[in-house]
CSV table of C-alpha atoms in Angstrom, one decimal:
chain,number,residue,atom,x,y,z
A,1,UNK,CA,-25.8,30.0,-34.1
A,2,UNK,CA,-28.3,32.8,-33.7
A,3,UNK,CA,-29.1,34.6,-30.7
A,4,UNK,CA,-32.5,36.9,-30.2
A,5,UNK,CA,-30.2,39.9,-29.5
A,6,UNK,CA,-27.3,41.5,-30.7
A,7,UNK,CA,-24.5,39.6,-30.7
A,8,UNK,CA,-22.2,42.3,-32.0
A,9,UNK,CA,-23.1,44.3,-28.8
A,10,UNK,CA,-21.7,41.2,-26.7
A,11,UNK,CA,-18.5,41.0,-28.4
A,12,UNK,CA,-16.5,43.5,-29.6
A,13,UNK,CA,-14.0,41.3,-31.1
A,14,UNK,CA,-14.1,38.8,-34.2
A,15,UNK,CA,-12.4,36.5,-31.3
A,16,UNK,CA,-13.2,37.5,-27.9
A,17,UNK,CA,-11.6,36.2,-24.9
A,18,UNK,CA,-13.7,35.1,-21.8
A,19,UNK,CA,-12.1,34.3,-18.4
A,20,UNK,CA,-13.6,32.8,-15.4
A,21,UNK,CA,-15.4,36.4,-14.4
A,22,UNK,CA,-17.0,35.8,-17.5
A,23,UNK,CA,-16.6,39.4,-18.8
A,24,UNK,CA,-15.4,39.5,-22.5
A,25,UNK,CA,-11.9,41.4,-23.5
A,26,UNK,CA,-12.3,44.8,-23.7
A,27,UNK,CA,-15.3,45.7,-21.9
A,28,UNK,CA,-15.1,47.3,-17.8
A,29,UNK,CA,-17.5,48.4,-15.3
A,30,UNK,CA,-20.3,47.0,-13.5
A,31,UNK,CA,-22.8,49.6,-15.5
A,32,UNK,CA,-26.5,48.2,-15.8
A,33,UNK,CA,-26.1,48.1,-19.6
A,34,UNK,CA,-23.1,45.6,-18.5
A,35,UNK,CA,-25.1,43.7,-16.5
A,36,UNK,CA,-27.8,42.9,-19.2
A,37,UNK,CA,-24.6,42.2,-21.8
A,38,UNK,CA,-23.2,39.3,-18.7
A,39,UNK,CA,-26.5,37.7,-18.9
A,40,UNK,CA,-26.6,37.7,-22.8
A,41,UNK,CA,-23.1,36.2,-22.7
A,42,UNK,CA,-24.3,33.6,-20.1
A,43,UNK,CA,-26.8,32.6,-22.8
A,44,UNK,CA,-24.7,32.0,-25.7
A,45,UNK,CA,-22.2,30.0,-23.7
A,46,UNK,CA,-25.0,27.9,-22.3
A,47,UNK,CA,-26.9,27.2,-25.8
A,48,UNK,CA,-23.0,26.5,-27.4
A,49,UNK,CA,-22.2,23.9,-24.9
A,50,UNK,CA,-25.7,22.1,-25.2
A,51,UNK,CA,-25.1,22.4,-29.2
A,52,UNK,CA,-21.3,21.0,-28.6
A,53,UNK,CA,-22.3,18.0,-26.1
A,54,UNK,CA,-25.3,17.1,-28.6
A,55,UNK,CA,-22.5,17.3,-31.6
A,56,UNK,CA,-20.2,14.8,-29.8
A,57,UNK,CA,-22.8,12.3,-28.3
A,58,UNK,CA,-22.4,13.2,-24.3
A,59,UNK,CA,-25.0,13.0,-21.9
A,60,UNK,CA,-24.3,16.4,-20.3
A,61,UNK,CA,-22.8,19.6,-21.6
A,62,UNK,CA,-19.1,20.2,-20.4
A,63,UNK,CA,-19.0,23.7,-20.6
A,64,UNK,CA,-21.5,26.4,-19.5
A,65,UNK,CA,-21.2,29.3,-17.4
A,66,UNK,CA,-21.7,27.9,-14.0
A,67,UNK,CA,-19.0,25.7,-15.1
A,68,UNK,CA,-16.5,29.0,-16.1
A,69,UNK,CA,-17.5,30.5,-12.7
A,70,UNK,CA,-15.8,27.6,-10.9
A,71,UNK,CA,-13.0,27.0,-12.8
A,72,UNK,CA,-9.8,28.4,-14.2
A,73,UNK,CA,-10.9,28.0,-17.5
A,74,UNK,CA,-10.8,30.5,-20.6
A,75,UNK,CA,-13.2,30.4,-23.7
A,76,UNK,CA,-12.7,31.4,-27.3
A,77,UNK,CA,-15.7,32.8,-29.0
A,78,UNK,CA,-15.9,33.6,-32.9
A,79,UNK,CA,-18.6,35.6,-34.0
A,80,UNK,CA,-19.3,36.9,-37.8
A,81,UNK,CA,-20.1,40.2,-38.4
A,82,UNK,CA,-21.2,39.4,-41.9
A,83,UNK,CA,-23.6,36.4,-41.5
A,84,UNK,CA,-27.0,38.5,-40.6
A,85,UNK,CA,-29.8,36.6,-41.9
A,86,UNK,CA,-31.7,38.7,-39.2
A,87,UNK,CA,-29.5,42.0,-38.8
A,88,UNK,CA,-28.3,40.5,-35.0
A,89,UNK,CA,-25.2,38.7,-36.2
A,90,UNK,CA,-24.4,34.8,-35.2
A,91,UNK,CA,-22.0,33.1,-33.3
A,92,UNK,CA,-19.8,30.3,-35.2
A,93,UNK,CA,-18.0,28.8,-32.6
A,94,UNK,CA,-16.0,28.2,-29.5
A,95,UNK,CA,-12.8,26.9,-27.9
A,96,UNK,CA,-12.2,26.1,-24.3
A,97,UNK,CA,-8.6,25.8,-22.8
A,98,UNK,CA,-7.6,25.5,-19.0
A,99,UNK,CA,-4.2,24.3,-17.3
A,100,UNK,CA,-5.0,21.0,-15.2
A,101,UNK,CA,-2.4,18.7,-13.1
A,102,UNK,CA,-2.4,15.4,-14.9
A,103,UNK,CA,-0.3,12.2,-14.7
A,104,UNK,CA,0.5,10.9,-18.1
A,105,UNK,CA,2.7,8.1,-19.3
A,106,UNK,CA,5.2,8.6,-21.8
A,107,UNK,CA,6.2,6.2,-24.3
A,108,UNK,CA,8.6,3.9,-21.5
A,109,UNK,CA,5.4,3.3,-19.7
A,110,UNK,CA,6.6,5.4,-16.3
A,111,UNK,CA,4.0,7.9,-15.2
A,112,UNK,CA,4.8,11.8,-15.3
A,113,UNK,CA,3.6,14.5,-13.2
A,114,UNK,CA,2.8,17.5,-15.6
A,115,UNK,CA,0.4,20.2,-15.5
A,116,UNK,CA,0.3,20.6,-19.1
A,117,UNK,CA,-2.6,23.6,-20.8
A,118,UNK,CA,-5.5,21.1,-22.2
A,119,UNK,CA,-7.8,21.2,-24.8
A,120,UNK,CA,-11.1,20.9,-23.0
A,121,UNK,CA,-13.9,21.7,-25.7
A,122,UNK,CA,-14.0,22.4,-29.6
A,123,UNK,CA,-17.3,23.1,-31.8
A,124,UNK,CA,-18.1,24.7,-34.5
A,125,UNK,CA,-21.4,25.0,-35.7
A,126,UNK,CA,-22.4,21.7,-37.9
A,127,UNK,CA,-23.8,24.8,-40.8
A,128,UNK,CA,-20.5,26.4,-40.9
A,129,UNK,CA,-18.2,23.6,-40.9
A,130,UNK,CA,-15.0,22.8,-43.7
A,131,UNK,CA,-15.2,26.9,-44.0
A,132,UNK,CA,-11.6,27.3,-42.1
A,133,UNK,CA,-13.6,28.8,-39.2
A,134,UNK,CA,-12.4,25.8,-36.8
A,135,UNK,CA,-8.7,26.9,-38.2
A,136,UNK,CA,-9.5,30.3,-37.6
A,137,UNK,CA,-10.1,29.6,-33.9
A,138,UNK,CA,-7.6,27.4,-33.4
A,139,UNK,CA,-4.8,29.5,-34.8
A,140,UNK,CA,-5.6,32.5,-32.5
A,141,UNK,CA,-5.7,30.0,-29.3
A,142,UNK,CA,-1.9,29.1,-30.1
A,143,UNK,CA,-0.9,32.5,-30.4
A,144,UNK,CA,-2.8,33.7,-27.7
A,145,UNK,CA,-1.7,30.8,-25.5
A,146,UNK,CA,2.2,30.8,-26.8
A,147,UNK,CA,2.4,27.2,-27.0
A,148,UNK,CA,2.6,24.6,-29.8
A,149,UNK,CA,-0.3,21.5,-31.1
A,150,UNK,CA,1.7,19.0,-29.7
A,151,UNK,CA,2.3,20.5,-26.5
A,152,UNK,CA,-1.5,20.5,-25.5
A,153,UNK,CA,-3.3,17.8,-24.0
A,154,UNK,CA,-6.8,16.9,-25.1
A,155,UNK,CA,-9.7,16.1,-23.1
A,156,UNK,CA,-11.8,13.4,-24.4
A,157,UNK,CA,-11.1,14.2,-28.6
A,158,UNK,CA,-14.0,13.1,-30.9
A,159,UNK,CA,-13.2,11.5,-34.3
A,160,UNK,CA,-13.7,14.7,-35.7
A,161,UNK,CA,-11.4,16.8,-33.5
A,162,UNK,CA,-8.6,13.6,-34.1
A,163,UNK,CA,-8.6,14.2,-38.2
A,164,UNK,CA,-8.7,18.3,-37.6
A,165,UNK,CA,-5.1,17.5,-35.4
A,166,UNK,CA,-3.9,15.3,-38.2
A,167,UNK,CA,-5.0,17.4,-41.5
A,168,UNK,CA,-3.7,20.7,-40.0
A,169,UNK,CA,-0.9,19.5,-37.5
A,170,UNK,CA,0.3,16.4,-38.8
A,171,UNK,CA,-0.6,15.1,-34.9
A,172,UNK,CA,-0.6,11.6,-36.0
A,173,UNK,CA,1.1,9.6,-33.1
A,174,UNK,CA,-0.8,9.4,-29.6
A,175,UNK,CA,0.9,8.0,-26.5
A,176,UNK,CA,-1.4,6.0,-25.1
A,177,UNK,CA,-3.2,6.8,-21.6
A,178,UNK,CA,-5.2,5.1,-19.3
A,179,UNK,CA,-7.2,8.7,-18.5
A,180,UNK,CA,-9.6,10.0,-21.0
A,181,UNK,CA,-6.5,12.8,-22.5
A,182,UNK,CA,-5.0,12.0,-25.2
A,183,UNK,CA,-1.3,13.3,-25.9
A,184,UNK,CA,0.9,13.4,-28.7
A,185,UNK,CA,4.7,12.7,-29.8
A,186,UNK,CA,6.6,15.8,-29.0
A,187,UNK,CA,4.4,16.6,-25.7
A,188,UNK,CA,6.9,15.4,-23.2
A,189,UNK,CA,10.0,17.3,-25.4
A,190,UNK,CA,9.1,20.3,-24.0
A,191,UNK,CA,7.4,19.7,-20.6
A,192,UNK,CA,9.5,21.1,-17.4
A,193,UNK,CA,7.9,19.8,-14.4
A,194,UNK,CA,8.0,22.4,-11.7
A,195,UNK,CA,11.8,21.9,-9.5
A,196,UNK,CA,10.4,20.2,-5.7
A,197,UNK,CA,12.6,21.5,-3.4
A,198,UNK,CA,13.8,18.7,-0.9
A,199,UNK,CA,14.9,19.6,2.5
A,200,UNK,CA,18.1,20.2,3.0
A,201,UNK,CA,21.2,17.4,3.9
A,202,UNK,CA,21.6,17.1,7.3
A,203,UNK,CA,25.5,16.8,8.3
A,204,UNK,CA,27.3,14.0,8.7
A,205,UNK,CA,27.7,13.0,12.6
A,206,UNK,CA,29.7,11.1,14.5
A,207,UNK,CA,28.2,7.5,15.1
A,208,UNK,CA,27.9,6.8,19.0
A,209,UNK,CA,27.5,3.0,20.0
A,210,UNK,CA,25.7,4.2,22.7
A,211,UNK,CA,23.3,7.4,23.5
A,212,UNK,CA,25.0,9.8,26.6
A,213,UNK,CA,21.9,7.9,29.0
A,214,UNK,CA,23.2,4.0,28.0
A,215,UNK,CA,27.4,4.9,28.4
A,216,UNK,CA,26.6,6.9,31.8
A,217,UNK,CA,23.8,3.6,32.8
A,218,UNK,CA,27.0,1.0,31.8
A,219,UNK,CA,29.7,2.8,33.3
A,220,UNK,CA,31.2,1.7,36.5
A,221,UNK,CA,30.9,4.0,39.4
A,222,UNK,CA,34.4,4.6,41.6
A,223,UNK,CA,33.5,3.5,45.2
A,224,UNK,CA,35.4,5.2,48.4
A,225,UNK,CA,37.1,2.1,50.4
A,226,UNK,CA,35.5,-0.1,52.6
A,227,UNK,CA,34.0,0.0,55.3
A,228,UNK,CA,32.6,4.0,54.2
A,229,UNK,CA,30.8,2.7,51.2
A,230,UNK,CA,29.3,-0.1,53.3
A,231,UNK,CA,25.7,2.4,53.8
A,232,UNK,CA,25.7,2.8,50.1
A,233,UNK,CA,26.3,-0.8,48.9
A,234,UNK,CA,23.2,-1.4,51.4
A,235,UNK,CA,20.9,0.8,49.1
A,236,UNK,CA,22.6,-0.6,45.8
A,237,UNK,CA,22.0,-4.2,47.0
A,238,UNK,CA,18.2,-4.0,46.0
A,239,UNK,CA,18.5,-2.9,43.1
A,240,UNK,CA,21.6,-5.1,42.0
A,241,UNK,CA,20.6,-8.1,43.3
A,242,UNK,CA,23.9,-8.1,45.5
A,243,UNK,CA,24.7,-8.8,48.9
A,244,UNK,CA,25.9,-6.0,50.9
A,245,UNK,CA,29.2,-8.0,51.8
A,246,UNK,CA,30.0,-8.8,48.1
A,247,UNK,CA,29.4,-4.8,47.4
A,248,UNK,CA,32.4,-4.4,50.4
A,249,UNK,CA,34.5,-6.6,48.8
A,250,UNK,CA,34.0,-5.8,45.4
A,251,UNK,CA,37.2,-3.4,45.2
A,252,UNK,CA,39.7,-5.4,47.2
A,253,UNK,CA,41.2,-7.1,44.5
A,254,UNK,CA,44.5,-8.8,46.9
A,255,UNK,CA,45.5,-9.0,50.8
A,256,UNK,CA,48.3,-5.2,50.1
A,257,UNK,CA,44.7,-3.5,49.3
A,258,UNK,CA,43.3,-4.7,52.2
A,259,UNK,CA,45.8,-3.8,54.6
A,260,UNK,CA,46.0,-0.6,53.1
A,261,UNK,CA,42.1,-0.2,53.2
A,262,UNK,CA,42.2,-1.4,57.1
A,263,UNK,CA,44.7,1.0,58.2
A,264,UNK,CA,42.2,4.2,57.8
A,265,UNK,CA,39.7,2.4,59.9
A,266,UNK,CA,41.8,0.4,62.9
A,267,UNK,CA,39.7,0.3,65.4
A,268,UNK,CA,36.8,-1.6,63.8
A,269,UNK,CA,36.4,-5.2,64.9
A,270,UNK,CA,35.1,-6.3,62.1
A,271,UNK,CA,37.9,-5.5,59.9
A,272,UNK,CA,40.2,-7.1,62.5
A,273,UNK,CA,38.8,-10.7,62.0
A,274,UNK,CA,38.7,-10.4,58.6
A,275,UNK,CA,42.7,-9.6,58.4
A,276,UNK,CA,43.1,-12.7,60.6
A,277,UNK,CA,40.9,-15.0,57.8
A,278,UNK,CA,37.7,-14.8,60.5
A,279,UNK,CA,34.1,-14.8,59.5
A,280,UNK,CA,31.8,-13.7,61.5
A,281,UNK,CA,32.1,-12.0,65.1
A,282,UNK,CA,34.8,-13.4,68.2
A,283,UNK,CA,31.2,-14.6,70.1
A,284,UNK,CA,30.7,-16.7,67.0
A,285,UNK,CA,34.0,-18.1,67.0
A,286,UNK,CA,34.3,-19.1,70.5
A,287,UNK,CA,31.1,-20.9,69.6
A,288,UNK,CA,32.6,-23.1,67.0
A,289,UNK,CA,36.1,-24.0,68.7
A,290,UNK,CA,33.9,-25.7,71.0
């Protein structure tokens, strides 16, 4: 593809490498000459992704350079220095590669959590085609990249990109997806999904029938004898549902606790007539005899 400027002046590279900050490999500083160079750049990765989304039937082209400013992504230019039909040079073709979070099935049909370096967008221009160019390109992306065909995931793959995998790769086999990548046998032999750490194991405790609140609420409180608890078993009556006599009584369990209970408190009347089997007091008594 030509370009009314120089394209040799953009790149300095057969293959240059262009990163989100969309400043090619090997050039520095915000100079004005730099400036003018970013704009040229913008240009050629706009008019490539218009020729590569017209070359593969979408409605919208997937890469330009609003597109790089946004994302993570990292482009692959080739330029020829020896194709000058107008002394400017021309620009063959491009790759686009970027690392996304995807979740994948593998061939048992359970869904994996991988963020795997994908293969977002391939052209080379229709004219220069079958010339090992696309090769070319794709060989210095693996090297550059570290990493093998089958370990990429491809976005979207046209017919042509699908027989380019198979002719140079052998990537026959694809495991079937219900996104629009496409993986191949082999990608999940050498995926490590990133280690989640999980909170740590608390210890082992005791089990307690009862919380501190329910065994204090259930115990039994240890009354003084009667008739001193007889002003506390009048505000516990309410609440209990008990009559202040059956409170008194509560802890005499036979007549030797009685007597015992009786002796700190002699002179009270009441006690008396209980000792003697009386209910009530002597007034009440006389009453009834007659």
């Amino acid at each position: 593809m030509e370009f009314p400027f120089e394209v040799d002046v953009v790149f300095g590279e057969r293959i240059t490498t262009v990163d989100q900050h969309l400043r090619p490999s090997g050039r520095r500083g915000p100079t004005v000459t730099q400036v003018n160079l970013q704009r040229q750049l913008m240009t050629i990765i706009d008019e490539m992704g218009k020729a590569s989304a017209k070359a593969q039937n979408l409605p919208a082209p997937i890469t330009s350079a609003s597109r790089m400013q946004t994302n993570r992504h990292v482009l692959y230019i080739l330029k020829d220095n020896e194709l000058k039909p107008t002394g400017k040079g021309v620009v063959i073709g491009f790759l686009k590669v970027g690392y996304k979070k995807l979740f994948v099935l593998d061939r048992h049909g359970a869904h994996n959590e991988v963020e795997p370096l994908c293969l977002l967008d391939f052209y080379v221009h229709e004219s220069l085609q079958r010339h090992g160019y696309g090769k070319e390109l794709f060989e210095h992306m693996l090297q550059h990249e570290r990493v093998e065909p089958y370990q990429l995931a491809v976005d979207r793959p046209s017919e042509k990109l699908l027989c380019f995998l198979r002719k140079h790769y052998s990537l026959r086999e694809t495991i079937p997806q219900v996104n629009n990548f496409v993986v191949f046998e082999g990608f999940f032999d050498h995926q490590h999904a990133p280690a989640k750490k999980l909170p740590p194991k608390r210890a082992e405790e005791e089990i307690k029938p009862y919380s501190l609140t329910d065994r204090e609420f259930l115990k039994e409180e240890v009354e003084p004898p009667w008739p001193l608890n007889q002003s506390r078993s009048l505000t516990r009556s309410s609440s209990l549902g008990n009559s202040p006599v059956r409170s008194c009584l509560k802890p005499f369990l036979n007549e030797q606790e009685l007597l015992k209970n009786l002796r700190l408190c002699p002179s009270h009347s009441a006690a008396h007539h209980l000792l003697n089997g009386e209910t009530g007091s002597p007034a009440a008594q006389r009453r009834r005899t007659r």
